[in-house]
PDB file of C-alpha atoms in Angstrom:
ATOM      1  CA  GLN N  30     -10.666   4.767   8.988  1.00  0.00           C
ATOM      2  CA  GLN N  31      -8.174   1.809   8.565  1.00  0.00           C
ATOM      3  CA  PRO N  32     -10.163  -1.331   7.699  1.00  0.00           C
ATOM      4  CA  VAL N  33      -9.529  -4.403  10.179  1.00  0.00           C
ATOM      5  CA  GLN N  34      -7.874  -7.460   8.909  1.00  0.00           C
ATOM      6  CA  SER N  35      -8.307 -10.990  10.458  1.00  0.00           C
ATOM      7  CA  PRO N  36      -6.522 -13.089  11.207  1.00  0.00           C
ATOM      8  CA  GLN N  37      -3.297 -11.647  11.982  1.00  0.00           C
ATOM      9  CA  ALA N  38      -1.197 -14.625  10.856  1.00  0.00           C
ATOM     10  CA  VAL N  39      -1.750 -17.938   9.330  1.00  0.00           C
ATOM     11  CA  ILE N  40       0.296 -20.986   8.880  1.00  0.00           C
ATOM     12  CA  LEU N  41      -0.675 -23.511   6.124  1.00  0.00           C
ATOM     13  CA  ARG N  42       0.933 -26.650   4.792  1.00  0.00           C
ATOM     14  CA  GLU N  43       0.727 -26.834   0.916  1.00  0.00           C
ATOM     15  CA  GLY N  44      -2.468 -27.742  -0.542  1.00  0.00           C
ATOM     16  CA  GLU N  45      -4.421 -26.023   2.255  1.00  0.00           C
ATOM     17  CA  ASP N  46      -6.938 -23.311   1.982  1.00  0.00           C
ATOM     18  CA  ALA N  47      -6.921 -19.989   3.708  1.00  0.00           C
ATOM     19  CA  VAL N  48      -9.560 -17.240   4.057  1.00  0.00           C
ATOM     20  CA  ILE N  49      -8.280 -13.625   5.091  1.00  0.00           C
ATOM     21  CA  ASN N  50     -10.964 -11.102   6.097  1.00  0.00           C
ATOM     22  CA  CYS N  51     -11.097  -7.373   5.804  1.00  0.00           C
ATOM     23  CA  SER N  52     -14.096  -5.245   7.385  1.00  0.00           C
ATOM     24  CA  SER N  53     -14.713  -1.705   7.464  1.00  0.00           C
ATOM     25  CA  SER N  54     -17.158   0.449   9.849  1.00  0.00           C
ATOM     26  CA  LYS N  55     -17.630   2.910   6.821  1.00  0.00           C
ATOM     27  CA  ALA N  56     -19.170   2.600   3.644  1.00  0.00           C
ATOM     28  CA  LEU N  57     -16.659   1.392   1.035  1.00  0.00           C
ATOM     29  CA  TYR N  58     -16.476   2.334  -2.687  1.00  0.00           C
ATOM     30  CA  SER N  59     -13.938  -0.280  -3.444  1.00  0.00           C
ATOM     31  CA  VAL N  60     -11.614  -2.794  -1.924  1.00  0.00           C
ATOM     32  CA  HIS N  61      -8.274  -3.829  -3.037  1.00  0.00           C
ATOM     33  CA  TRP N  62      -5.960  -6.789  -2.184  1.00  0.00           C
ATOM     34  CA  TYR N  63      -2.073  -6.708  -2.340  1.00  0.00           C
ATOM     35  CA  ARG N  64       0.539  -9.285  -1.368  1.00  0.00           C
ATOM     36  CA  GLN N  65       4.195  -8.274  -0.175  1.00  0.00           C
ATOM     37  CA  LYS N  66       7.057 -10.488  -0.144  1.00  0.00           C
ATOM     38  CA  HIS N  67       9.758  -9.948   2.461  1.00  0.00           C
ATOM     39  CA  GLY N  68      11.957  -6.944   1.280  1.00  0.00           C
ATOM     40  CA  GLU N  69       9.576  -6.133  -1.469  1.00  0.00           C
ATOM     41  CA  ALA N  70       7.005  -3.745  -2.737  1.00  0.00           C
ATOM     42  CA  PRO N  71       3.405  -4.777  -2.316  1.00  0.00           C
ATOM     43  CA  VAL N  72       2.143  -6.019  -5.432  1.00  0.00           C
ATOM     44  CA  PHE N  73      -1.711  -5.815  -6.646  1.00  0.00           C
ATOM     45  CA  LEU N  74      -3.847  -9.100  -6.680  1.00  0.00           C
ATOM     46  CA  MET N  75      -7.557  -7.676  -7.461  1.00  0.00           C
ATOM     47  CA  ILE N  76     -10.160  -4.842  -6.933  1.00  0.00           C
ATOM     48  CA  LEU N  77     -13.727  -5.394  -5.961  1.00  0.00           C
ATOM     49  CA  LEU N  78     -15.809  -2.415  -6.447  1.00  0.00           C
ATOM     50  CA  LYS N  79     -19.043  -1.792  -4.451  1.00  0.00           C
ATOM     51  CA  GLY N  80     -21.861  -3.724  -6.216  1.00  0.00           C
ATOM     52  CA  GLY N  81     -20.866  -6.963  -4.080  1.00  0.00           C
ATOM     53  CA  GLU N  82     -18.968  -8.574  -6.956  1.00  0.00           C
ATOM     54  CA  GLN N  83     -16.667 -11.645  -6.675  1.00  0.00           C
ATOM     55  CA  LYS N  84     -13.461 -12.082  -8.835  1.00  0.00           C
ATOM     56  CA  GLY N  85     -10.957 -14.861  -8.816  1.00  0.00           C
ATOM     57  CA  HIS N  86      -7.487 -15.620 -10.580  1.00  0.00           C
ATOM     58  CA  GLU N  87      -6.649 -19.282 -10.805  1.00  0.00           C
ATOM     59  CA  LYS N  88      -6.742 -20.405  -6.975  1.00  0.00           C
ATOM     60  CA  ILE N  89      -7.098 -16.869  -5.517  1.00  0.00           C
ATOM     61  CA  SER N  90     -10.268 -15.200  -5.408  1.00  0.00           C
ATOM     62  CA  ALA N  91     -12.206 -12.592  -3.446  1.00  0.00           C
ATOM     63  CA  SER N  92     -15.563 -11.149  -2.544  1.00  0.00           C
ATOM     64  CA  PHE N  93     -17.040  -8.106  -1.166  1.00  0.00           C
ATOM     65  CA  ASN N  94     -20.072  -7.854   0.841  1.00  0.00           C
ATOM     66  CA  GLU N  95     -21.337  -4.401   0.353  1.00  0.00           C
ATOM     67  CA  LYS N  96     -24.114  -4.765   2.946  1.00  0.00           C
ATOM     68  CA  LYS N  97     -21.768  -5.765   5.692  1.00  0.00           C
ATOM     69  CA  GLN N  98     -18.928  -3.743   4.485  1.00  0.00           C
ATOM     70  CA  GLN N  99     -16.434  -6.975   4.504  1.00  0.00           C
ATOM     71  CA  SER N 100     -14.230  -8.522   2.074  1.00  0.00           C
ATOM     72  CA  SER N 101     -12.658 -11.852   2.085  1.00  0.00           C
ATOM     73  CA  LEU N 102      -9.525 -13.394   0.245  1.00  0.00           C
ATOM     74  CA  TYR N 103      -9.787 -17.072  -0.595  1.00  0.00           C
ATOM     75  CA  LEU N 104      -6.633 -19.096  -1.246  1.00  0.00           C
ATOM     76  CA  THR N 105      -7.174 -22.597  -2.244  1.00  0.00           C
ATOM     77  CA  ALA N 106      -4.764 -25.406  -2.565  1.00  0.00           C
ATOM     78  CA  SER N 107      -2.103 -23.046  -1.347  1.00  0.00           C
ATOM     79  CA  GLN N 108       1.493 -23.183  -3.078  1.00  0.00           C
ATOM     80  CA  LEU N 109       4.638 -22.103  -1.356  1.00  0.00           C
ATOM     81  CA  SER N 110       4.705 -19.031  -3.525  1.00  0.00           C
ATOM     82  CA  TYR N 111       1.639 -17.861  -1.731  1.00  0.00           C
ATOM     83  CA  SER N 112       3.797 -17.054   1.345  1.00  0.00           C
ATOM     84  CA  GLY N 113       3.839 -13.057   2.190  1.00  0.00           C
ATOM     85  CA  THR N 114       1.866 -10.473   4.049  1.00  0.00           C
ATOM     86  CA  TYR N 115      -1.594  -9.822   2.462  1.00  0.00           C
ATOM     87  CA  PHE N 116      -2.925  -6.494   2.985  1.00  0.00           C
ATOM     88  CA  CYS N 117      -6.729  -5.071   2.213  1.00  0.00           C
ATOM     89  CA  GLY N 118      -6.951  -1.729   1.106  1.00  0.00           C
ATOM     90  CA  THR N 119     -10.099   0.348   1.297  1.00  0.00           C
ATOM     91  CA  GLU N 120     -11.255   3.585  -0.459  1.00  0.00           C
ATOM     92  CA  MET N 121     -14.545   4.996   0.660  1.00  0.00           C
ATOM     93  CA  SER N 122     -15.101   7.345  -2.423  1.00  0.00           C
ATOM     94  CA  LEU N 123     -13.239   8.893  -5.466  1.00  0.00           C
ATOM     95  CA  VAL N 124     -10.989  10.559  -3.070  1.00  0.00           C
ATOM     96  CA  HIS N 125      -7.389   9.468  -3.625  1.00  0.00           C
ATOM     97  CA  ASP N 126      -7.154   8.031  -0.211  1.00  0.00           C
ATOM     98  CA  MET N 127      -6.237   4.249  -0.103  1.00  0.00           C
ATOM     99  CA  ARG N 128      -5.885   2.854   3.477  1.00  0.00           C
ATOM    100  CA  PHE N 129      -4.679  -0.418   4.374  1.00  0.00           C
ATOM    101  CA  GLY N 130      -5.305  -2.786   7.051  1.00  0.00           C
ATOM    102  CA  ALA N 131      -2.268  -4.132   9.396  1.00  0.00           C
ATOM    103  CA  GLY N 132      -1.754  -7.125   7.160  1.00  0.00           C
ATOM    104  CA  THR N 133      -1.915 -10.951   7.417  1.00  0.00           C
ATOM    105  CA  ARG N 134       1.044 -12.851   7.294  1.00  0.00           C
ATOM    106  CA  LEU N 135       0.687 -16.182   5.263  1.00  0.00           C
ATOM    107  CA  THR N 136       3.159 -18.975   5.865  1.00  0.00           C
ATOM    108  CA  VAL N 137       3.106 -21.939   3.445  1.00  0.00           C
ATOM    109  CA  LYS N 138       5.074 -24.750   4.642  1.00  0.00           C
ATOM    110  CA  PRO N 139       6.051 -27.824   2.457  1.00  0.00           C
TER     111      PRO N 139
ATOM    112  CA  ASP L  29      10.963  -0.406 -18.105  1.00  0.00           C
ATOM    113  CA  THR L  30      10.494   0.479 -14.400  1.00  0.00           C
ATOM    114  CA  ALA L  31       6.927   1.416 -13.744  1.00  0.00           C
ATOM    115  CA  VAL L  32       7.689   3.483 -10.520  1.00  0.00           C
ATOM    116  CA  SER L  33      11.253   4.001  -9.477  1.00  0.00           C
ATOM    117  CA  GLN L  34      12.447   5.595  -6.236  1.00  0.00           C
ATOM    118  CA  THR L  35      15.787   6.626  -5.340  1.00  0.00           C
ATOM    119  CA  PRO L  36      17.781   5.969  -3.146  1.00  0.00           C
ATOM    120  CA  LYS L  37      16.856   2.333  -2.143  1.00  0.00           C
ATOM    121  CA  TYR L  38      18.962   2.806   1.075  1.00  0.00           C
ATOM    122  CA  LEU L  39      19.379   5.898   3.111  1.00  0.00           C
ATOM    123  CA  VAL L  40      21.330   5.943   6.385  1.00  0.00           C
ATOM    124  CA  THR L  41      21.692   9.240   8.087  1.00  0.00           C
ATOM    125  CA  GLN L  42      22.120  10.850  11.696  1.00  0.00           C
ATOM    126  CA  MET L  43      19.525  12.731  13.634  1.00  0.00           C
ATOM    127  CA  GLY L  44      19.058  16.380  12.646  1.00  0.00           C
ATOM    128  CA  ASN L  45      19.964  15.778   9.160  1.00  0.00           C
ATOM    129  CA  ASP L  46      17.775  16.863   6.054  1.00  0.00           C
ATOM    130  CA  LYS L  47      17.108  14.061   3.415  1.00  0.00           C
ATOM    131  CA  SER L  48      15.357  13.845   0.040  1.00  0.00           C
ATOM    132  CA  ILE L  49      13.658  10.805  -1.599  1.00  0.00           C
ATOM    133  CA  LYS L  50      12.973  10.990  -5.365  1.00  0.00           C
ATOM    134  CA  CYS L  51      10.096   8.951  -7.228  1.00  0.00           C
ATOM    135  CA  GLU L  52       9.183   8.944 -10.741  1.00  0.00           C
ATOM    136  CA  GLN L  53       6.455   7.180 -12.712  1.00  0.00           C
ATOM    137  CA  ASN L  54       6.203   6.282 -16.374  1.00  0.00           C
ATOM    138  CA  LEU L  55       2.867   5.062 -16.379  1.00  0.00           C
ATOM    139  CA  GLY L  56       1.056   8.172 -17.131  1.00  0.00           C
ATOM    140  CA  HIS L  57      -0.948   8.020 -14.098  1.00  0.00           C
ATOM    141  CA  ASP L  58      -2.533  10.966 -12.567  1.00  0.00           C
ATOM    142  CA  THR L  59      -2.200  10.121  -8.977  1.00  0.00           C
ATOM    143  CA  MET L  60       0.862   9.766  -6.881  1.00  0.00           C
ATOM    144  CA  TYR L  61       1.317   8.707  -3.154  1.00  0.00           C
ATOM    145  CA  TRP L  62       3.609   8.557  -0.338  1.00  0.00           C
ATOM    146  CA  TYR L  63       3.252   5.635   2.219  1.00  0.00           C
ATOM    147  CA  LYS L  64       5.148   4.700   5.111  1.00  0.00           C
ATOM    148  CA  GLN L  65       5.730   1.151   6.467  1.00  0.00           C
ATOM    149  CA  ASP L  66       6.910   0.708  10.058  1.00  0.00           C
ATOM    150  CA  SER L  67       8.720  -2.074  11.745  1.00  0.00           C
ATOM    151  CA  LYS L  68       5.450  -3.826  12.161  1.00  0.00           C
ATOM    152  CA  LYS L  69       4.626  -3.591   8.546  1.00  0.00           C
ATOM    153  CA  PHE L  70       1.890  -1.011   8.864  1.00  0.00           C
ATOM    154  CA  LEU L  71       1.224   0.948   5.780  1.00  0.00           C
ATOM    155  CA  LYS L  72       0.320   4.528   6.539  1.00  0.00           C
ATOM    156  CA  ILE L  73      -0.725   7.007   3.824  1.00  0.00           C
ATOM    157  CA  MET L  74       1.127  10.167   4.166  1.00  0.00           C
ATOM    158  CA  PHE L  75       0.386  12.223   1.190  1.00  0.00           C
ATOM    159  CA  SER L  76      -1.481  11.876  -2.150  1.00  0.00           C
ATOM    160  CA  TYR L  77      -1.165  14.165  -5.318  1.00  0.00           C
ATOM    161  CA  ASN L  78      -3.552  14.321  -8.093  1.00  0.00           C
ATOM    162  CA  ASN L  79      -2.221  16.221 -11.370  1.00  0.00           C
ATOM    163  CA  LYS L  80       0.578  17.965  -9.011  1.00  0.00           C
ATOM    164  CA  GLU L  81      -2.352  19.091  -6.584  1.00  0.00           C
ATOM    165  CA  LEU L  82      -1.953  17.952  -2.944  1.00  0.00           C
ATOM    166  CA  ILE L  83      -5.259  15.806  -2.225  1.00  0.00           C
ATOM    167  CA  ILE L  84      -4.404  14.052   1.302  1.00  0.00           C
ATOM    168  CA  ASN L  85      -1.881  15.429   3.868  1.00  0.00           C
ATOM    169  CA  GLU L  86      -2.533  12.758   6.635  1.00  0.00           C
ATOM    170  CA  THR L  87      -1.443  14.626   9.796  1.00  0.00           C
ATOM    171  CA  VAL L  88       2.295  14.148   8.969  1.00  0.00           C
ATOM    172  CA  PRO L  89       4.757  16.711  10.755  1.00  0.00           C
ATOM    173  CA  ASN L  90       5.708  19.946   9.151  1.00  0.00           C
ATOM    174  CA  ARG L  91       9.206  18.361   8.789  1.00  0.00           C
ATOM    175  CA  PHE L  92       7.962  16.387   5.763  1.00  0.00           C
ATOM    176  CA  SER L  93       7.303  18.252   2.468  1.00  0.00           C
ATOM    177  CA  PRO L  94       6.092  16.756  -0.538  1.00  0.00           C
ATOM    178  CA  LYS L  95       6.890  18.208  -3.894  1.00  0.00           C
ATOM    179  CA  SER L  96       5.498  17.365  -7.294  1.00  0.00           C
ATOM    180  CA  PRO L  97       7.111  19.307 -10.341  1.00  0.00           C
ATOM    181  CA  ASP L  98       4.810  17.605 -12.545  1.00  0.00           C
ATOM    182  CA  LYS L  99       2.393  14.500 -12.532  1.00  0.00           C
ATOM    183  CA  ALA L 100       5.190  11.964 -13.182  1.00  0.00           C
ATOM    184  CA  HIS L 101       7.195  13.081 -10.197  1.00  0.00           C
ATOM    185  CA  LEU L 102       6.705  13.102  -6.632  1.00  0.00           C
ATOM    186  CA  ASN L 103       9.638  13.635  -4.371  1.00  0.00           C
ATOM    187  CA  LEU L 104       9.814  13.633  -0.419  1.00  0.00           C
ATOM    188  CA  HIS L 105      12.226  16.205   1.452  1.00  0.00           C
ATOM    189  CA  ILE L 106      12.607  15.546   5.351  1.00  0.00           C
ATOM    190  CA  ASN L 107      13.930  18.145   7.631  1.00  0.00           C
ATOM    191  CA  SER L 108      15.439  17.676  10.846  1.00  0.00           C
ATOM    192  CA  LEU L 109      15.428  13.887  10.862  1.00  0.00           C
ATOM    193  CA  GLU L 110      14.325  11.790  14.154  1.00  0.00           C
ATOM    194  CA  LEU L 111      14.766   8.308  15.019  1.00  0.00           C
ATOM    195  CA  GLY L 112      11.145   7.620  14.669  1.00  0.00           C
ATOM    196  CA  ASP L 113      11.306   8.513  11.086  1.00  0.00           C
ATOM    197  CA  SER L 114      13.110   5.343  10.452  1.00  0.00           C
ATOM    198  CA  ALA L 115      10.994   3.184   8.014  1.00  0.00           C
ATOM    199  CA  VAL L 116      10.518   2.074   4.581  1.00  0.00           C
ATOM    200  CA  TYR L 117       8.969   4.764   2.425  1.00  0.00           C
ATOM    201  CA  PHE L 118       7.026   3.630  -0.606  1.00  0.00           C
ATOM    202  CA  CYS L 119       6.008   5.702  -3.266  1.00  0.00           C
ATOM    203  CA  ALA L 120       3.022   4.727  -5.370  1.00  0.00           C
ATOM    204  CA  SER L 121       0.781   5.763  -8.269  1.00  0.00           C
ATOM    205  CA  SER L 122      -2.578   4.980 -10.042  1.00  0.00           C
ATOM    206  CA  GLN L 123      -5.114   6.375 -12.259  1.00  0.00           C
ATOM    207  CA  VAL L 124      -8.181   7.499 -10.236  1.00  0.00           C
ATOM    208  CA  GLY L 125     -11.190   7.565 -12.243  1.00  0.00           C
ATOM    209  CA  GLU L 126     -14.213   5.296 -12.721  1.00  0.00           C
ATOM    210  CA  GLY L 127     -13.473   1.837 -11.629  1.00  0.00           C
ATOM    211  CA  HIS L 128     -10.389   2.856  -9.690  1.00  0.00           C
ATOM    212  CA  SER L 129      -6.987   1.440 -10.825  1.00  0.00           C
ATOM    213  CA  PRO L 130      -4.599  -0.651  -8.476  1.00  0.00           C
ATOM    214  CA  LEU L 131      -1.652   1.071  -6.914  1.00  0.00           C
ATOM    215  CA  HIS L 132       1.785   0.741  -8.688  1.00  0.00           C
ATOM    216  CA  PHE L 133       4.466   0.619  -5.733  1.00  0.00           C
ATOM    217  CA  GLY L 134       7.952   1.584  -5.998  1.00  0.00           C
ATOM    218  CA  ASN L 135      10.465  -0.580  -4.696  1.00  0.00           C
ATOM    219  CA  GLY L 136      10.822   1.308  -1.514  1.00  0.00           C
ATOM    220  CA  THR L 137      13.491   3.509   0.407  1.00  0.00           C
ATOM    221  CA  ARG L 138      14.706   1.888   3.616  1.00  0.00           C
ATOM    222  CA  LEU L 139      15.493   4.893   5.839  1.00  0.00           C
ATOM    223  CA  THR L 140      17.740   4.503   9.122  1.00  0.00           C
ATOM    224  CA  VAL L 141      18.200   7.278  11.136  1.00  0.00           C
ATOM    225  CA  THR L 142      21.012   6.786  13.668  1.00  0.00           C
TER     226      THR L 142
END
């Protein structure tokens, strides 16, 4: 039931772009994206609900393709502060059951 | 104001002992969760409670017993601790309804069983 995330790890230089993918074999109600820095708790980035929307906040945006049950997180012009592990979390219904992917470790170097 | 607080932050104990982790949220959320994050960073749901009612119990050994005295608190008691229980345990809360709210995580409790 856990979503599948790819890639497992990404190394970027400052200013480069990255895409992180999340897919599910089951129909999804919502997709959440979180970022976790080393030794800290995961922090919410954004939610996408079924309906195929796209959301964005400054240089981080995401899309949700309901037909394919896939979501992608786009990081443009990456900054050092973007480093961390990114998790997608998925819900299949209104049941309180958030499942997380295995995470994508993003490292941004100067 | 801390939104989701859990104590203790670190817990070091020996195999066979019993320990508890406490969690409180002041966000007025109706749903609380326990997640276990292992050494490979995998976040696995253990339990979820909605308004003090157990909703999800994800094939967790009976040694783990959650208790929710009210909707702002969700504690986790672990009996007969084993080496494999070593992990970071995160409490989280959300307001479940139309549109779904994000999960707000506590800072985690790092449990080390020796």
